[in-house]
């Protein structure tokens, strides 16, 4: 199949800059691609890299798109190297998802609401509990450990018994700090802890997972599927946090989860409504996980076209009946 190919760059400020252990994130930059096949059917895809997380850079993605010219075929798309996970994700989405297709989603999944680092987490927790959220993720490793451990007690004391809390250290703890946290969390209702130490600390990660009862999840360690497969080979006993927008084609992701029975959290890469639409179309039609989706990031852009449907405590197909591709594309013209 031969497609007409076009791409447009976007840059959207985040309403509230996101504070993580990697620093402050204030704007989202990426590319929207448009493919039109010989029958005139159009598909859109989003390239939303996070280079500090391990994906290709936006410049690298843009260079590949420029090299494509104004036409691509399936062979060219399939030849994009695995290291370009974001480009491969977008090409696959644009090829498979035509805007006329309605989402046929049969599943409902809880959404984990993101709590900001620091004391502000307590305020947001109250509001989100009131809104009915059943799962939360709190960013840690940003402030002083003693302050954060105190806040953890405050957070847990306000959580109803049926509500789950996950922590995300973004790889910022030392081994010693991680041990301190894991001791404190051992008898607490913590669903899991994401990336306690840096991806390079492989022995530490495996040791911590073995030595403590708390479930650990790899996130920065598994930007792409080949890395997740390698960790499976090392005997990783925990969870894999997967950001589909960075990984590559959704069909490859689904196949890996189904064949390897990987325990996954499907998570946001702060993509726009376009990439999210494709991701939700997958996760709400195939039973890939029962864990809360890591998409409770709120309306990060403050614009309906870019944020898409407002996600509540439970995601289902009714949220995704309108395809956001054309509106976004036209906005960038
Ligand atoms: Mg994470």
PDB file of N, CA and C in Angstrom, residues 202 206 218 222 225-238 240 256 260 262:
ATOM      1  N   UNK A 202      20.768  -2.368  37.816  1.00  0.00           N
ATOM      2  CA  UNK A 202      19.966  -3.569  37.574  1.00  0.00           C
ATOM      3  C   UNK A 202      20.006  -4.561  38.730  1.00  0.00           C
ATOM      4  N   UNK A 206      16.797  -5.861  41.004  1.00  0.00           N
ATOM      5  CA  UNK A 206      16.447  -7.268  41.197  1.00  0.00           C
ATOM      6  C   UNK A 206      16.523  -7.656  42.679  1.00  0.00           C
ATOM      7  N   UNK A 218       8.973  -1.609  36.845  1.00  0.00           N
ATOM      8  CA  UNK A 218       9.987  -0.962  36.012  1.00  0.00           C
ATOM      9  C   UNK A 218       9.288   0.002  35.072  1.00  0.00           C
ATOM     10  N   UNK A 222      12.212   0.201  31.012  1.00  0.00           N
ATOM     11  CA  UNK A 222      11.577  -0.547  29.916  1.00  0.00           C
ATOM     12  C   UNK A 222      10.867   0.400  28.943  1.00  0.00           C
ATOM     13  N   UNK A 225      10.041  -2.518  24.028  1.00  0.00           N
ATOM     14  CA  UNK A 225       9.681  -3.907  24.329  1.00  0.00           C
ATOM     15  C   UNK A 225      10.894  -4.824  24.446  1.00  0.00           C
ATOM     16  N   UNK A 226      11.953  -4.518  23.674  1.00  0.00           N
ATOM     17  CA  UNK A 226      13.117  -5.404  23.773  1.00  0.00           C
ATOM     18  C   UNK A 226      13.722  -5.352  25.178  1.00  0.00           C
ATOM     19  N   UNK A 227      13.596  -4.146  25.813  1.00  0.00           N
ATOM     20  CA  UNK A 227      14.103  -4.028  27.185  1.00  0.00           C
ATOM     21  C   UNK A 227      13.202  -4.815  28.154  1.00  0.00           C
ATOM     22  N   UNK A 228      11.905  -4.720  27.924  1.00  0.00           N
ATOM     23  CA  UNK A 228      10.974  -5.471  28.789  1.00  0.00           C
ATOM     24  C   UNK A 228      11.228  -6.979  28.644  1.00  0.00           C
ATOM     25  N   UNK A 229      11.464  -7.405  27.404  1.00  0.00           N
ATOM     26  CA  UNK A 229      11.734  -8.835  27.180  1.00  0.00           C
ATOM     27  C   UNK A 229      13.011  -9.264  27.889  1.00  0.00           C
ATOM     28  N   UNK A 230      14.016  -8.385  27.853  1.00  0.00           N
ATOM     29  CA  UNK A 230      15.278  -8.718  28.498  1.00  0.00           C
ATOM     30  C   UNK A 230      15.079  -8.861  30.016  1.00  0.00           C
ATOM     31  N   UNK A 231      14.292  -7.952  30.608  1.00  0.00           N
ATOM     32  CA  UNK A 231      14.019  -8.040  32.049  1.00  0.00           C
ATOM     33  C   UNK A 231      13.239  -9.302  32.385  1.00  0.00           C
ATOM     34  N   UNK A 232      12.360  -9.692  31.486  1.00  0.00           N
ATOM     35  CA  UNK A 232      11.652 -10.963  31.717  1.00  0.00           C
ATOM     36  C   UNK A 232      12.664 -12.103  31.757  1.00  0.00           C
ATOM     37  N   UNK A 233      13.653 -12.027  30.865  1.00  0.00           N
ATOM     38  CA  UNK A 233      14.696 -13.045  30.814  1.00  0.00           C
ATOM     39  C   UNK A 233      15.532 -13.075  32.091  1.00  0.00           C
ATOM     40  N   UNK A 234      15.678 -11.892  32.722  1.00  0.00           N
ATOM     41  CA  UNK A 234      16.436 -11.820  33.976  1.00  0.00           C
ATOM     42  C   UNK A 234      15.596 -12.298  35.160  1.00  0.00           C
ATOM     43  N   UNK A 235      14.335 -12.597  34.891  1.00  0.00           N
ATOM     44  CA  UNK A 235      13.461 -13.101  35.959  1.00  0.00           C
ATOM     45  C   UNK A 235      12.765 -12.007  36.754  1.00  0.00           C
ATOM     46  N   UNK A 236      12.577 -10.841  36.159  1.00  0.00           N
ATOM     47  CA  UNK A 236      11.908  -9.745  36.886  1.00  0.00           C
ATOM     48  C   UNK A 236      10.537 -10.212  37.382  1.00  0.00           C
ATOM     49  N   UNK A 237      10.339 -10.133  38.720  1.00  0.00           N
ATOM     50  CA  UNK A 237       9.092 -10.677  39.269  1.00  0.00           C
ATOM     51  C   UNK A 237       7.957  -9.660  39.359  1.00  0.00           C
ATOM     52  N   UNK A 238       8.236  -8.412  38.975  1.00  0.00           N
ATOM     53  CA  UNK A 238       7.257  -7.351  39.208  1.00  0.00           C
ATOM     54  C   UNK A 238       6.499  -6.933  37.960  1.00  0.00           C
ATOM     55  N   UNK A 240       5.498  -4.151  34.797  1.00  0.00           N
ATOM     56  CA  UNK A 240       6.116  -3.308  33.769  1.00  0.00           C
ATOM     57  C   UNK A 240       5.190  -2.125  33.491  1.00  0.00           C
ATOM     58  N   UNK A 256       2.915  -8.928  22.758  1.00  0.00           N
ATOM     59  CA  UNK A 256       3.877  -9.219  23.833  1.00  0.00           C
ATOM     60  C   UNK A 256       3.169  -9.486  25.149  1.00  0.00           C
ATOM     61  N   UNK A 260       3.386 -13.216  26.640  1.00  0.00           N
ATOM     62  CA  UNK A 260       4.285 -13.378  27.794  1.00  0.00           C
ATOM     63  C   UNK A 260       3.537 -13.274  29.117  1.00  0.00           C
ATOM     64  N   UNK A 262       2.690 -10.691  30.635  1.00  0.00           N
ATOM     65  CA  UNK A 262       3.323  -9.648  31.446  1.00  0.00           C
ATOM     66  C   UNK A 262       2.264  -8.893  32.249  1.00  0.00           C
TER      67      UNK A 262
END
